[in-house]
mmCIF file of C-alpha atoms in Angstrom:
data_model
loop_
_atom_site.group_PDB
_atom_site.id
_atom_site.type_symbol
_atom_site.label_atom_id
_atom_site.label_comp_id
_atom_site.label_asym_id
_atom_site.label_seq_id
_atom_site.Cartn_x
_atom_site.Cartn_y
_atom_site.Cartn_z
ATOM 1 C CA MET G 1 -27.631 -5.312 -24.898
ATOM 2 C CA GLU G 2 -28.578 -4.835 -21.104
ATOM 3 C CA VAL G 3 -26.988 -8.071 -20.089
ATOM 4 C CA ILE G 4 -23.759 -6.899 -21.464
ATOM 5 C CA ILE G 5 -24.089 -3.423 -19.648
ATOM 6 C CA GLY G 6 -24.862 -5.096 -16.320
ATOM 7 C CA LEU G 7 -21.816 -7.423 -16.525
ATOM 8 C CA ILE G 8 -19.602 -4.429 -17.207
ATOM 9 C CA VAL G 9 -21.123 -2.602 -14.089
ATOM 10 C CA ASN G 10 -20.977 -5.591 -12.217
ATOM 11 C CA ALA G 11 -17.242 -6.149 -12.788
ATOM 12 C CA VAL G 12 -16.093 -2.691 -11.986
ATOM 13 C CA LEU G 13 -18.354 -2.451 -8.846
ATOM 14 C CA TRP G 14 -17.314 -5.747 -7.527
ATOM 15 C CA CYS G 15 -14.124 -7.315 -9.272
ATOM 16 C CA ILE G 16 -11.856 -4.272 -9.287
ATOM 17 C CA PRO G 17 -12.199 -3.623 -5.495
ATOM 18 C CA LEU G 18 -11.871 -7.276 -4.679
ATOM 19 C CA TYR G 19 -8.701 -7.728 -6.766
ATOM 20 C CA ARG G 20 -7.187 -4.966 -4.686
ATOM 21 C CA LEU G 21 -8.601 -6.037 -1.324
ATOM 22 C CA LEU G 22 -7.806 -10.025 -1.697
ATOM 23 C CA PRO G 23 -4.058 -9.679 -1.664
ATOM 24 C CA ARG G 24 -4.274 -7.492 1.548
ATOM 25 C CA ALA G 25 -6.245 -10.344 3.230
ATOM 26 C CA GLY G 26 -3.945 -12.907 1.977
ATOM 27 C CA MET G 27 -5.758 -14.319 -0.664
ATOM 28 C CA ASN G 28 -5.394 -14.875 -4.345
ATOM 29 C CA PRO G 29 -6.352 -11.724 -6.309
ATOM 30 C CA ASN G 30 -7.405 -13.957 -9.264
ATOM 31 C CA LEU G 31 -10.348 -14.773 -7.070
ATOM 32 C CA ALA G 32 -11.858 -11.407 -7.697
ATOM 33 C CA ILE G 33 -13.107 -12.916 -11.286
ATOM 34 C CA LEU G 34 -15.820 -14.588 -8.946
ATOM 35 C CA GLY G 35 -17.299 -11.246 -8.425
ATOM 36 C CA VAL G 36 -18.670 -11.465 -11.926
ATOM 37 C CA VAL G 37 -21.411 -14.027 -10.788
ATOM 38 C CA PRO G 38 -23.670 -12.398 -8.193
ATOM 39 C CA ILE G 39 -24.018 -15.089 -5.780
ATOM 40 C CA LEU G 40 -20.247 -15.897 -5.765
ATOM 41 C CA GLY G 41 -19.246 -12.583 -5.298
ATOM 42 C CA THR G 42 -21.320 -12.022 -2.266
ATOM 43 C CA VAL G 43 -20.160 -15.246 -0.903
ATOM 44 C CA LEU G 44 -16.611 -14.129 -1.409
ATOM 45 C CA LEU G 45 -17.558 -10.706 0.350
ATOM 46 C CA TRP G 46 -18.875 -12.772 3.571
ATOM 47 C CA ILE G 47 -15.533 -15.017 3.457
ATOM 48 C CA LEU G 48 -13.602 -11.883 3.475
ATOM 49 C CA ALA G 49 -15.559 -10.401 6.106
ATOM 50 C CA PHE G 50 -15.352 -13.041 8.813
ATOM 51 C CA ARG G 51 -11.608 -14.629 8.045
ATOM 52 C CA ARG G 52 -8.799 -14.001 10.112
ATOM 53 C CA TRP G 53 -6.673 -11.087 8.289
ATOM 54 C CA PRO G 54 -2.699 -11.258 8.431
ATOM 55 C CA GLY G 55 -1.537 -9.063 11.240
ATOM 56 C CA GLU G 56 -4.938 -9.076 12.905
ATOM 57 C CA GLY G 57 -3.393 -10.773 16.179
ATOM 58 C CA ALA G 58 -0.345 -8.277 16.180
ATOM 59 C CA ALA G 59 0.568 -6.428 19.294
ATOM 60 C CA GLY G 60 -1.185 -2.834 19.414
ATOM 61 C CA VAL G 61 -4.078 -3.881 16.695
#
C-alpha cells in the first residue's frame, strides 16, 4: 500500500509539472510519464535545465 501511495505522490510532484513544462521547451509532453521512474525523472529534469529553449536566442532575451 505504501508503494502505491508513493507512486501517486511521485506522479503529482513530477509528472504534472513536467507535462506542463515540456511543451514550453519544445519537447513532447508525453515524456512526462518518465517522471514516474525516479532516476528517469531526474535525468529529464537535467535535460530540461541544460538544453536550448525556443526563443532563447531572440532579441531582448
